[in-house]
mmCIF file of C-alpha atoms in Angstrom:
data_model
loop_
_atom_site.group_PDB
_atom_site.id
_atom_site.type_symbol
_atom_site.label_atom_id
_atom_site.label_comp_id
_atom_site.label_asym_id
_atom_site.label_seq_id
_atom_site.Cartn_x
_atom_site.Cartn_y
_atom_site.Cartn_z
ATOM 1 C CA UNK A 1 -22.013 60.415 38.588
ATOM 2 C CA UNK A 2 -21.713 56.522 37.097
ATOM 3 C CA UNK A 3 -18.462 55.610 35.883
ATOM 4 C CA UNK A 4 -18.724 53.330 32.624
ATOM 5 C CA UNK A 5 -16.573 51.283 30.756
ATOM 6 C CA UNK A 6 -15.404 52.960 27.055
ATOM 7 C CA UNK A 7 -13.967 51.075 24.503
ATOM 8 C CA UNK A 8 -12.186 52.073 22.171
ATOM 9 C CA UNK A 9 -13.429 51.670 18.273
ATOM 10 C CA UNK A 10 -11.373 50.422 15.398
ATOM 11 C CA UNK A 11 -8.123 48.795 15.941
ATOM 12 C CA UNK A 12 -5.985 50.374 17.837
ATOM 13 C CA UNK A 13 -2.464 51.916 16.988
ATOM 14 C CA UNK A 14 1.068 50.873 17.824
ATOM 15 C CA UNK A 15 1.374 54.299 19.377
ATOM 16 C CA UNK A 16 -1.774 53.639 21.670
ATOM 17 C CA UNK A 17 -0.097 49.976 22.819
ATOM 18 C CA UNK A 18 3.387 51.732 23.469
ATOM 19 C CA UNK A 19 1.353 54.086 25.707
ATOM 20 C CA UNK A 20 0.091 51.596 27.355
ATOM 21 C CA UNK A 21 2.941 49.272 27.768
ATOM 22 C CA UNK A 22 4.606 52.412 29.238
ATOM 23 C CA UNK A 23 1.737 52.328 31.906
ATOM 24 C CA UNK A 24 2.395 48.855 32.662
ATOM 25 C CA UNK A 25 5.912 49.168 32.846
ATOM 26 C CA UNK A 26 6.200 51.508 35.277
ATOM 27 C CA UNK A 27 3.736 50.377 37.697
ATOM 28 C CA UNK A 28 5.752 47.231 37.455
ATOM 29 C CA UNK A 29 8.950 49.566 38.224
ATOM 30 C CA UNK A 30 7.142 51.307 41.283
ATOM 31 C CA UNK A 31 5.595 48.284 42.820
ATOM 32 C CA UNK A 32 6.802 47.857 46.021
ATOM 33 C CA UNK A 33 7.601 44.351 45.993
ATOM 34 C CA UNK A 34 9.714 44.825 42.327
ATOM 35 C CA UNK A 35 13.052 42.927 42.151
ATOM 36 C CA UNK A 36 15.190 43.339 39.214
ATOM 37 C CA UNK A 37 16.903 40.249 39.433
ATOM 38 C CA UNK A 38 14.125 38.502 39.391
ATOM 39 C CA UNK A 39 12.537 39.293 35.663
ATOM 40 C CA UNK A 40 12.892 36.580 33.441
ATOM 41 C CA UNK A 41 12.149 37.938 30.311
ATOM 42 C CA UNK A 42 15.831 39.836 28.287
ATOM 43 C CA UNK A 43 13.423 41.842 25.933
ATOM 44 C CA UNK A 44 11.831 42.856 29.425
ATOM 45 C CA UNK A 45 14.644 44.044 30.901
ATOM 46 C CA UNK A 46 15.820 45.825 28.202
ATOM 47 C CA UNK A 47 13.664 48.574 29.256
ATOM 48 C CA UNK A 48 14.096 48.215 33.514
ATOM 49 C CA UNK A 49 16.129 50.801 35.449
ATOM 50 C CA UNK A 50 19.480 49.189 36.408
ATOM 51 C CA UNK A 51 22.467 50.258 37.922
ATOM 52 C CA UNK A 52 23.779 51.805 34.568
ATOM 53 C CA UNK A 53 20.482 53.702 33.956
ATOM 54 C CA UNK A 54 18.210 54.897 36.400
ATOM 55 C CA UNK A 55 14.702 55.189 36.134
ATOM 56 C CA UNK A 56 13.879 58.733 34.328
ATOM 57 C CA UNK A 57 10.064 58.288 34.531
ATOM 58 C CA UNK A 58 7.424 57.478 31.940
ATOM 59 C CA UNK A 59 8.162 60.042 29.694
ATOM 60 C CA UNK A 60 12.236 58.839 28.976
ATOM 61 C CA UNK A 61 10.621 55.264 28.849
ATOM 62 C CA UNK A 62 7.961 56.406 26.114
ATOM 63 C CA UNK A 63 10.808 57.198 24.345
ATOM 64 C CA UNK A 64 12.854 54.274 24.704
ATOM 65 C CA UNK A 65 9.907 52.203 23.239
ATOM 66 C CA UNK A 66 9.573 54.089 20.318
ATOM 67 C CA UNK A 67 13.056 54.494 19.115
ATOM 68 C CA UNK A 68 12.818 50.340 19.705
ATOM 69 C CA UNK A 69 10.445 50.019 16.742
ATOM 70 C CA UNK A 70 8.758 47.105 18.192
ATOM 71 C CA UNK A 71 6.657 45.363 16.095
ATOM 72 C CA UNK A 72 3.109 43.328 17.443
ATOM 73 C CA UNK A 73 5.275 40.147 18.290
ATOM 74 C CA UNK A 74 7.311 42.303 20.543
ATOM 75 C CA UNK A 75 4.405 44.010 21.969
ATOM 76 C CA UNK A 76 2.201 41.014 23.306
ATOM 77 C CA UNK A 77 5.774 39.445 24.415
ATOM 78 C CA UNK A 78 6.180 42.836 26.277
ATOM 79 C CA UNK A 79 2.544 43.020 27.393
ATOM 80 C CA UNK A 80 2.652 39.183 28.826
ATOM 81 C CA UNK A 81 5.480 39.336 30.592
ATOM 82 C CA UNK A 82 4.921 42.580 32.293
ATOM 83 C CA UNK A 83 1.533 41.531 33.466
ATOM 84 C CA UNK A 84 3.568 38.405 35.133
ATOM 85 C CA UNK A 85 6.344 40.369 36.514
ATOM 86 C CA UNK A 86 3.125 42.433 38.454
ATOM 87 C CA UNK A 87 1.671 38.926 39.538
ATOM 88 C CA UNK A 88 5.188 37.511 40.832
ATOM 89 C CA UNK A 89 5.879 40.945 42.841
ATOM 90 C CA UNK A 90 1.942 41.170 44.138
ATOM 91 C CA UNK A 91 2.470 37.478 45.315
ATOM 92 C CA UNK A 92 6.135 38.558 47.039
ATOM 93 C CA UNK A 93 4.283 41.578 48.638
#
């Protein structure tokens, strides 16, 4: 069986981006090399485990992200600084 690419068509929805970002932010969360103190971004952090609140999984941080109402701004500031945060703790690892 070949694996292939699919894109999606149309634009895609704020609910779709959220469910991604959720991806992203948790792989940034379980990444071995993952320091806290380290993220620079406040927005970021906003939505990291800390000491105060634990990490619940995925599904408590698809929540979180909704009730935020983040608008596209938000998003690509969310999107670009978790893919950095991933970079910074592959190149601590």
């Amino acid at each position: 069986m070949r694996l292939q690419a699919v894109t999606r068509s149309g634009p895609s929805t704020s609910s779709d981006r959220i469910g991604d970002l959720t991806v992203q932010i948790a792989r940034l969360v379980r990444h071995r090399a993952y320091v806290r103190d380290q993220v620079v971004s406040g927005m970021l952090l906003r939505f990291l485990p800390n000491g105060m609140r634990p990490w619940l999984g995925p599904d408590d941080l698809r929540r979180r992200l909704d009730a935020a109402g983040l608008d596209q701004r938000s998003l690509d500031h969310l999107f670009a600084n978790v893919a950095t945060e991933i970079a910074m703790a592959h190149a601590r690892s």
